Coordinates of N, CA and C in Angstrom, one line a residue:
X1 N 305.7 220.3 246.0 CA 304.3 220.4 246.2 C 303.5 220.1 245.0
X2 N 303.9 220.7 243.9 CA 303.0 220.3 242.7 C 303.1 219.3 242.6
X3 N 304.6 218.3 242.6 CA 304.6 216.9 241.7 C 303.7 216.2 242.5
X4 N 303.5 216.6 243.9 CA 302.4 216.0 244.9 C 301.1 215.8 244.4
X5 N 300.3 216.8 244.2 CA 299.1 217.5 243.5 C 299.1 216.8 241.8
X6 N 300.0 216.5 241.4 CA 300.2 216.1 239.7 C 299.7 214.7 240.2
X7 N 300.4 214.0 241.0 CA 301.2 212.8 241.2 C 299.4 212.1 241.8
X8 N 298.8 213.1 242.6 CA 297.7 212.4 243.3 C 296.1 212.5 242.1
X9 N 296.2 213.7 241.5 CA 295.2 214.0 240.3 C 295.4 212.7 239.3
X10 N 296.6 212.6 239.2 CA 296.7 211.5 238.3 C 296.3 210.0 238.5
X11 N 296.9 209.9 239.7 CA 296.4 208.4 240.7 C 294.8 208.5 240.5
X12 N 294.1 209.5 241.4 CA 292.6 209.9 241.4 C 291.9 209.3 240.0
X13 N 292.4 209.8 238.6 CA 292.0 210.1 237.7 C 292.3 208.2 236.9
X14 N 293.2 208.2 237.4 CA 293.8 206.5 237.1 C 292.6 205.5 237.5
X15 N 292.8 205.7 238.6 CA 291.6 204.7 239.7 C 290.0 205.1 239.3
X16 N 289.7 206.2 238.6 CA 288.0 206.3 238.4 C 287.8 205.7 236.6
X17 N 289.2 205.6 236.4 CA 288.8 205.6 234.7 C 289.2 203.8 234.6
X18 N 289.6 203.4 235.7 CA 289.9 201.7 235.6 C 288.7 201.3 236.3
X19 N 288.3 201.9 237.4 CA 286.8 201.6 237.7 C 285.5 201.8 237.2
X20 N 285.8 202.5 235.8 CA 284.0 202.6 235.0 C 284.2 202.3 233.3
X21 N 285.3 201.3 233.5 CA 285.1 200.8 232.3 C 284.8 199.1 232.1
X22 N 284.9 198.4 230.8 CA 284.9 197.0 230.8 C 283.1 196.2 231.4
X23 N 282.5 197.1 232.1 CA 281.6 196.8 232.2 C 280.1 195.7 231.7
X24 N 280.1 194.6 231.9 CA 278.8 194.2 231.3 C 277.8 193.9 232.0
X25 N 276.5 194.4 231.7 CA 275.5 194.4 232.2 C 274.6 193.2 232.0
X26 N 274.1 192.4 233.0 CA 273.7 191.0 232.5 C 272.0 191.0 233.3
X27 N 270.8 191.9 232.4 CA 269.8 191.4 233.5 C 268.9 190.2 232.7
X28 N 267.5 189.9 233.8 CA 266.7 189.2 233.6 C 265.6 189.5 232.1
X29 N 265.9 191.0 232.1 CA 265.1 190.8 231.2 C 265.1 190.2 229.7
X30 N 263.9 189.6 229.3 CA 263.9 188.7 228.0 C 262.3 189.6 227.5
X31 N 262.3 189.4 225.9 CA 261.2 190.1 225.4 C 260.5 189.0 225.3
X32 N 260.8 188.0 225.3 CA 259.5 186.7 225.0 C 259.0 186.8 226.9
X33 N 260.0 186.9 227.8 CA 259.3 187.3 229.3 C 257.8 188.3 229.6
X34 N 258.6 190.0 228.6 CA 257.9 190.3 228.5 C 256.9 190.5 228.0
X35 N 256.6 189.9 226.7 CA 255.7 189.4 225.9 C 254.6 188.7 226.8
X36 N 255.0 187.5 227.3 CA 253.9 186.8 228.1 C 253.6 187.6 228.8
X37 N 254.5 188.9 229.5 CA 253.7 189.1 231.0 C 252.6 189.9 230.5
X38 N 252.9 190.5 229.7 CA 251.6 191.6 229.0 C 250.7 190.9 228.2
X39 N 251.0 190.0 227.9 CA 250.1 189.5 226.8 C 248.3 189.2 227.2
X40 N 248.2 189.4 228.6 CA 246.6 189.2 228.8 C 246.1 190.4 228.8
X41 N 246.8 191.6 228.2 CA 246.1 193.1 228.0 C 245.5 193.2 226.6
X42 N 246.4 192.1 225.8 CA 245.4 192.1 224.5 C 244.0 191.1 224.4
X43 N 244.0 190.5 225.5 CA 242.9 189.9 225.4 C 241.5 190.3 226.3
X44 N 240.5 191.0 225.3 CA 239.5 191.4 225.9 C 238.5 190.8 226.8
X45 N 237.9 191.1 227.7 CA 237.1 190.7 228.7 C 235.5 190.6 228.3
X46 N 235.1 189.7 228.1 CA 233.6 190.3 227.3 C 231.9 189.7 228.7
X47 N 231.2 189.8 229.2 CA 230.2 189.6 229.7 C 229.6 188.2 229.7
X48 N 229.1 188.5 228.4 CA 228.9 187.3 227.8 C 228.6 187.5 226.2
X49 N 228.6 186.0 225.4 CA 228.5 185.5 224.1 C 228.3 186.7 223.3
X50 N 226.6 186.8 223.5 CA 226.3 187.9 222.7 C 227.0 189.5 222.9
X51 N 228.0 189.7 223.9 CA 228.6 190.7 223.6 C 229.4 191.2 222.7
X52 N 230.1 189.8 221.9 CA 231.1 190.1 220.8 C 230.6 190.5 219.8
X53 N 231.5 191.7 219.1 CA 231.2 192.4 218.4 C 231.9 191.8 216.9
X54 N 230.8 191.7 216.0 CA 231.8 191.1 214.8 C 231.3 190.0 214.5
X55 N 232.2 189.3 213.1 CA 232.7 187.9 213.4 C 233.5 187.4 214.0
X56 N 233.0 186.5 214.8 CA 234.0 185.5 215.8 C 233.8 184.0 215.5
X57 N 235.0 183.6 215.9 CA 234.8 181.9 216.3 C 235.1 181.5 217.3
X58 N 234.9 180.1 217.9 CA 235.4 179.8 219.7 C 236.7 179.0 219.0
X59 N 237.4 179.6 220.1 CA 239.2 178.9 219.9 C 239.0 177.8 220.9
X60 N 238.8 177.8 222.4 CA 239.0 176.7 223.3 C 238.1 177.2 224.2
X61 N 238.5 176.5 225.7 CA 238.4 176.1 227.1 C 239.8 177.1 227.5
X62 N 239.8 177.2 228.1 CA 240.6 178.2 229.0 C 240.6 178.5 230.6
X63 N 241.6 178.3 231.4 CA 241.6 178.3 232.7 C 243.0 179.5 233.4
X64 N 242.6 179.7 234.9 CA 243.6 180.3 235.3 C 243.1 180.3 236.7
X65 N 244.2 179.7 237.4 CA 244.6 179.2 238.6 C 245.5 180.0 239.8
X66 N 245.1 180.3 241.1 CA 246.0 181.3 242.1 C 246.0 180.4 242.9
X67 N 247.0 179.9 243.8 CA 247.4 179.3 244.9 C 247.8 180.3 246.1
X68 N 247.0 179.9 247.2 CA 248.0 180.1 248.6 C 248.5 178.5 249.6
X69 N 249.5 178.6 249.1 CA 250.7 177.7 249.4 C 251.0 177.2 250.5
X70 N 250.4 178.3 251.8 CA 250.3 178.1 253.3 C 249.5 179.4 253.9
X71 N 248.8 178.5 254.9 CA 248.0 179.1 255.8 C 248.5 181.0 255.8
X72 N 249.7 181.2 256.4 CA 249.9 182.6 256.7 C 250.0 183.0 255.7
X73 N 249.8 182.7 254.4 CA 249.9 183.6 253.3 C 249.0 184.4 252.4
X74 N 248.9 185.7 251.6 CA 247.9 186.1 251.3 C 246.5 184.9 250.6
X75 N 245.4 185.2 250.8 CA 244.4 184.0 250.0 C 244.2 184.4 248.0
X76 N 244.1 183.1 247.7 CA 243.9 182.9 246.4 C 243.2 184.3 245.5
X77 N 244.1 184.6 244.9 CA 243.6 186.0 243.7 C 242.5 185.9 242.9
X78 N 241.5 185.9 242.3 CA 240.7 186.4 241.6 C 241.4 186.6 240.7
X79 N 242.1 188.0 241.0 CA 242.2 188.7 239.3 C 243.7 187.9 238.8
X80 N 244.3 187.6 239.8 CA 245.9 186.7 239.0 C 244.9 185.4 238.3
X81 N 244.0 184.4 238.7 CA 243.7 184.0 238.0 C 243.1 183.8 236.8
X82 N 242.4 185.1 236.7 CA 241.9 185.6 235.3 C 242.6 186.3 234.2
X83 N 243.7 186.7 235.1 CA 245.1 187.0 234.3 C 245.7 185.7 233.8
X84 N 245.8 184.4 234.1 CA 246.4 183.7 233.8 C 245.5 183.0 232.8
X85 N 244.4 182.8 233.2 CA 243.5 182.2 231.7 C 243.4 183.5 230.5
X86 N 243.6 184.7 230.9 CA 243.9 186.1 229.5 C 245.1 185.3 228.9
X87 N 246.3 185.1 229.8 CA 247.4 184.7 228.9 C 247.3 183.3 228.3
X88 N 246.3 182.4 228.6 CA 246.5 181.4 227.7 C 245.2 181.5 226.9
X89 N 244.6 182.0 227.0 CA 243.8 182.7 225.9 C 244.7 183.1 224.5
X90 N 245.8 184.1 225.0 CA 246.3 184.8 223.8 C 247.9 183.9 223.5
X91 N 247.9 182.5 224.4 CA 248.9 181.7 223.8 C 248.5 181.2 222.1
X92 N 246.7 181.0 222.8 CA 245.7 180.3 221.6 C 245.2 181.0 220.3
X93 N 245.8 182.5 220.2 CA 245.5 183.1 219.4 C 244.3 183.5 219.7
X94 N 243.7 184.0 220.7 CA 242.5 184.3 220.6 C 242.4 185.9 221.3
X95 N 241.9 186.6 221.0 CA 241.8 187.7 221.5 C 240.9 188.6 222.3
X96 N 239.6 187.5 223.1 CA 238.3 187.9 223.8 C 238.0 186.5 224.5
X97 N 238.0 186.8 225.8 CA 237.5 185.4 226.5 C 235.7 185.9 227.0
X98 N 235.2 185.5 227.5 CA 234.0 185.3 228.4 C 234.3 184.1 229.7
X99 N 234.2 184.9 230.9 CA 234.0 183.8 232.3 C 232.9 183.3 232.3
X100 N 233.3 182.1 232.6 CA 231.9 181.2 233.1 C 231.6 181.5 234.6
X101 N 233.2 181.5 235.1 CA 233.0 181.6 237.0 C 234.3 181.2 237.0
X102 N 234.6 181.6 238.7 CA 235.9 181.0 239.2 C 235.2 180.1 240.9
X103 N 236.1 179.3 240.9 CA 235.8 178.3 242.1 C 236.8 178.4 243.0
X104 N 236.4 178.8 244.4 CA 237.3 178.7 245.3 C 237.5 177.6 246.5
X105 N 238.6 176.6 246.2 CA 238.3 175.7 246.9 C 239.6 175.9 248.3
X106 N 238.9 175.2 249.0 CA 239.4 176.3 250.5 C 240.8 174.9 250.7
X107 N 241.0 174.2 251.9 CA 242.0 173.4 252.7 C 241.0 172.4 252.7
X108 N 239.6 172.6 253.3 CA 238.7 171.4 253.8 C 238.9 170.8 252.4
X109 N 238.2 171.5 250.9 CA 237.8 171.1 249.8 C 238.9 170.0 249.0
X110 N 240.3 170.7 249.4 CA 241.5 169.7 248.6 C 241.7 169.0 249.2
X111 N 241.3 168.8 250.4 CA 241.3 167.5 251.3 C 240.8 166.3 250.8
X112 N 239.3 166.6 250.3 CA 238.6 165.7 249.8 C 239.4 165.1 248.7
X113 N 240.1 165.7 247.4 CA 240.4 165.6 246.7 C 241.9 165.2 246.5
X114 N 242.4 165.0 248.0 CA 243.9 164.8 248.3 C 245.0 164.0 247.2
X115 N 244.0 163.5 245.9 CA 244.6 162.7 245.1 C 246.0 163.7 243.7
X116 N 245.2 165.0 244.1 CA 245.2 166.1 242.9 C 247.0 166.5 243.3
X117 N 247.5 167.1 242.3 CA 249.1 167.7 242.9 C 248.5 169.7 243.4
X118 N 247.1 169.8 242.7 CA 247.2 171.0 243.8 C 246.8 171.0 245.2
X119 N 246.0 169.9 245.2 CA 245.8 169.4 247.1 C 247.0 169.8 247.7
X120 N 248.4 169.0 247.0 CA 249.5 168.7 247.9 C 250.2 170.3 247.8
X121 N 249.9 171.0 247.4 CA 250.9 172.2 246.9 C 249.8 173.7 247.2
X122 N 248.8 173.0 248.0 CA 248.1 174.4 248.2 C 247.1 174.3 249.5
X123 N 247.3 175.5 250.1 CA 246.1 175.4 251.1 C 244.9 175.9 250.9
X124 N 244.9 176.4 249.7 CA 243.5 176.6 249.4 C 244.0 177.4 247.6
X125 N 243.2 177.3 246.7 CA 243.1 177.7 245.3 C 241.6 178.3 244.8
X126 N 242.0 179.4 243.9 CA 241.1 179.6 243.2 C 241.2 179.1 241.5
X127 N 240.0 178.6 241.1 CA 240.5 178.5 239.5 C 239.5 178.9 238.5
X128 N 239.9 179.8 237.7 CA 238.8 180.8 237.1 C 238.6 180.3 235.3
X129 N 237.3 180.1 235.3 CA 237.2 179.0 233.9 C 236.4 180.2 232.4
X130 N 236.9 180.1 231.5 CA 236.1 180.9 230.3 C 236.6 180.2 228.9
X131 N 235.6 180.8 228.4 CA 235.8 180.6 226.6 C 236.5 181.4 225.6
X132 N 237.3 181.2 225.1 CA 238.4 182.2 224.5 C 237.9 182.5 223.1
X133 N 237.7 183.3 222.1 CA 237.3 183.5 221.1 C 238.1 184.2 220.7
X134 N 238.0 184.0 219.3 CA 238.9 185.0 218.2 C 238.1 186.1 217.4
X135 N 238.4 187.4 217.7 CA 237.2 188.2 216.7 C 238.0 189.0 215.6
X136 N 237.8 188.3 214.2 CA 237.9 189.1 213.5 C 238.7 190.6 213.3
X137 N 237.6 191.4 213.7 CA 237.4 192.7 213.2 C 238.4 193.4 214.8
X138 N 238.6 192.8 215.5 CA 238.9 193.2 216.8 C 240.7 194.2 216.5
X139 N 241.1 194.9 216.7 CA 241.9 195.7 216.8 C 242.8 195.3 217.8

């Protein structure tokens, strides 16, 4: 009866310690991933012009675009698009945008424009436009 009991603790003991080793873990994450995904938190939101505080200079033009892809799907984001012009804001080194506006153009509107690759790839888009600036003194 013991060699039974020896004989199965051991098997038990065999089988959990071949099963939790050798292990490698392989995920998605990348720091340059993460880097971009955050990266429109360093870039501040300002009103307008005269809100910047400091010295500044204008770095560019800046855009950021939401698609809905098909009719049943949720409608064009606002804020993903102004998220996407933060991030290329701070591809540009710049760390404060100002919106001019975002334009929502519906299915009728890309119709007109059927020549565009977002006509073909969207049922409707928003695209959100600003000026990216660099400030100085900004933290």
């Amino acid at each position: 009866m013991k060699y039974h009991i020896a004989l199965a603790v051991l098997t038990i003991t065999t089988f959990l310690t071949s099963c939790s080793s050798n292990y490698v873990v392989s995920t998605n994450f990348d720091k340059e991933n993460i880097d971009q995904y955050f990266s429109a938190s360093n870039v501040e939101i300002y009103n307008k012009e005269g809100d910047l505080p400091g010295p500044y200079k204008f770095v560019s033009l800046v855009e950021g675009q939401d698609c809905q892809s098909m009719p049943h799907q949720a409608e064009p984001d606002k804020i993903n698009a102004r998220t996407q012009a933060r991030q290329q804001a701070h591809q540009l080194d710049a760390n404060a945008v100002v919106f001019s506006g975002c334009a929502l153009l519906d299915n009728e509107k890309l119709a007109k424009i059927n020549a565009s690759n977002d006509a073909k790839q969207c049922h409707a888009i928003i695209i959100c436009y600003a000026r990216a600036f660099k400030i100085n003194d900004l933290k």
